[in-house]
């Protein structure tokens, strides 16, 4: 299917796939009046957060009860804008049907208070139930929208002031309530409780832990953040200078002792903190130039990183070893995502291509051609159920999506017997005998692994099987930046901070996350342990 | 004058590349179209080397025939031999020569940087061809070995047969396109090759340069009024035509057609479209058997048009030198971060505060076998 790059400003509100019609359900955006663009524009990323029913023990907003504040990682002051705001929140609270809005009253108060003391409006204070929220950054702010509401406007706005938040993620299984992880342009990193933010009427992040304060350890831009799966409090932050840091949110640790300078910028190297109390606990130097995105495999065993130098690198996280990887056709890689079974890694980048990297074959098994500009986000559809296959029963089909700066959403089907088997010629099924592999392809068995750290050069154009999208649709007017598959819908977001929710065929109504306790898998949330048995795949 | 220079020197510190000079160029009233292209060409290393070489040779031979080539090589030599590392130079003689040579550039009107690049390269080619044919009788002892087969050059010597001489300008900028036309009746494919010094690409909103190149080489159907005369069928036939790169150039100059004639308006309009261009590029529109079809290119210069309309505005250039990116705005030179390059992609909305748009892109092949 061709991917027309329509010049028409109109964006159709549905698109068709073999399985049916996807319909635009509703949109989420932000009131531009609340933005401070003083630090330049940023690109919006979206995180989907599912708050569970059981209210977690949230840290109090008052600093007196906060015992977790450490030496290097301090609490950011919970600057409440006066008790008036707080009580106002309580007055309106309790009404679940009332969804707090930022506009309206907020706009008028902007004038009277000179923009500084804009209230977050009458927030419903009872965010102690379950709910699904969209977290997205625009300018110097993080916005939170209620997924279960049709309301366009966010329920919460958090301003950061000195720097812009540009990457964030959410851990639904966080033990101590600090489930939200945010990275800033200044290199600063925060963890905080989402529920606590929702319950607070202020416009500042409260009860947060602050790491790499003022870029003390690394002053380059944060580019991607991820919770380490099943680690209870470890998280990884990648930076624009090619380094990533591993932090332990349970450690007070000071950042006073930075790491020694990287000796060879061209080589992968790991440095551990000298003191067991230090935070971050380790620095990995990955590449020259920016790391653009990182993603953990669903079982947490592997960490994928893509960057400015065009390489996808896959590391065995616990062993701190480079396992495999390959180069883009040309240009930087901008995004990456794992298949739910951990067998494939998608990458997208400045060559307008979506590449499918096979962990078993250790090679690029397909190129998706169809974008007319750079590919900014990729994701597998974890809810896709392959149509019943023919006699063999071995045709594994994956569905994945990609969004690009061409404003298009593309959907792709990857049929293993079409793509992988011809490549192997004799190999047969996915778990076929390594004896039949082509020269150059690595063994699929991790026990018999190749020399550590093999990075493949860019594939030759003629030699890579090509995929064509099953669907191409211009979903926004602006270049796209984010893509999330939920059980009921596909979420797309553009650079400017507009989010669209596209209902899957057969889904009625418009709540993309109604009562679903399903894994919310997003391009920004690959770190979440997959809950439906996916993590039990052998590796 | 020296203040901005010293700032740049400070910014680079001990990373200031050995022997390199970063000089701004004085503006003589709307000559930024010229300055921006000159900076891009100065930092096109093979081009600069040839000009410096030319200057040293003409100095030895005392052959001071005043033309655009000598003026340009003098200017480059002047920059290259400055004692100071940074500063400003007035390209007075060169500009005078340009205005003398071509009345188009004589006025103080805003000029098109791409037209100027075209004019300059073609003028250099003409001069070099004339020199080559004239110097078939060796003049200065050392004839530059840039001449293709002496015999053929002499055979058609009378100045009217171009392309018989391959000048160093060709060796640097020239690529070959092959124009394949397939008659839809007899299926015969007629291939016609043509050379180019740069490619002019139609652009679309929110696209990439790769996509523009793909569209450039997409298949076009010739029908109705526009049929193709098939030699085999001896008649006009419907046909399919496509143009692919058969031989990629060493320096790939890509011109984005941002100035479009709008018939309804009866005038040109600037297209501010956002067209992303990567720092490394491979050509996706080569013929299958093209040598170097997998060659990687690296971006080293961008001529930027600043302004919302075609008849006014300003030109600046971004240049990569020794792994640093520099911003040249007439007299001013600044160091910029690589990530700043992407602020010149264009705008996603027609009316935007951002009016600084990449206009001519210069990529250098990383393959050495040219
Ligand atoms: Zn014919």
Coordinates of C-alpha atoms in Angstrom, one line a residue, chain A residues 5-7 41 221 308-309 327-332 350-352 370-374 405-407 458-462 474 477-479 495-496, chain B residues 203-211 214 273-274 276-286 288-289 293-294 296 320 338-339 342 345 348-349:
Chain A
X5 CA 2.0 12.3 1.8
X6 CA -1.1 14.3 1.5
X7 CA -0.7 18.1 1.6
X41 CA 10.3 23.8 22.1
X221 CA 20.2 16.3 28.2
X308 CA 23.1 9.1 17.0
X309 CA 25.8 6.8 15.6
X327 CA 23.7 -0.3 12.2
X328 CA 20.9 1.6 10.5
X329 CA 21.0 1.8 6.8
X330 CA 22.2 5.3 7.3
X331 CA 21.8 8.1 9.9
X332 CA 20.8 8.1 13.5
X350 CA 16.7 8.8 9.9
X351 CA 16.8 6.4 7.0
X352 CA 12.9 6.4 7.0
X370 CA 6.7 3.2 3.7
X371 CA 7.5 6.3 5.7
X372 CA 8.2 9.5 3.9
X373 CA 10.3 10.9 6.7
X374 CA 12.1 9.9 9.8
X405 CA 7.7 12.8 11.1
X406 CA 5.7 12.4 7.9
X407 CA 2.6 12.6 10.3
X458 CA 24.7 -1.6 7.8
X459 CA 22.9 -4.2 5.7
X460 CA 23.2 -4.0 1.9
X461 CA 19.9 -2.7 0.5
X462 CA 19.4 -5.6 -2.0
X474 CA -2.0 10.5 8.2
X477 CA -1.2 17.6 11.1
X478 CA 2.2 17.8 12.8
X479 CA 5.2 15.3 12.9
X495 CA 5.5 16.9 18.5
X496 CA 3.3 19.7 19.6
Chain B
X203 CA 9.7 19.1 -1.8
X204 CA 6.7 18.1 0.2
X205 CA 5.5 19.2 3.6
X206 CA 6.8 16.9 6.5
X207 CA 9.1 14.8 4.3
X208 CA 12.7 13.8 4.3
X209 CA 15.4 14.4 1.7
X210 CA 15.3 10.6 1.1
X211 CA 11.7 10.9 0.2
X214 CA 12.7 8.8 -4.1
X273 CA 8.0 23.0 4.3
X274 CA 9.8 21.0 6.9
X276 CA 14.5 16.8 7.3
X277 CA 17.9 15.9 6.1
X278 CA 20.2 13.5 8.0
X279 CA 23.9 14.1 8.7
X280 CA 24.6 10.9 6.9
X281 CA 22.8 9.8 3.8
X282 CA 22.7 7.0 1.2
X283 CA 21.1 7.4 -2.1
X284 CA 18.0 5.2 -2.5
X285 CA 17.5 6.1 -6.1
X286 CA 20.5 4.6 -7.8
X288 CA 20.9 -1.5 -9.2
X289 CA 24.3 -1.9 -10.8
X293 CA 25.2 2.7 -4.8
X294 CA 25.8 1.8 -1.2
X296 CA 27.5 6.8 2.4
X320 CA 31.2 21.3 9.2
X338 CA 25.5 19.6 15.8
X339 CA 22.0 19.5 17.1
X342 CA 17.9 20.4 12.8
X345 CA 14.7 21.8 8.6
X348 CA 5.3 22.5 9.8
X349 CA 3.0 25.5 9.5

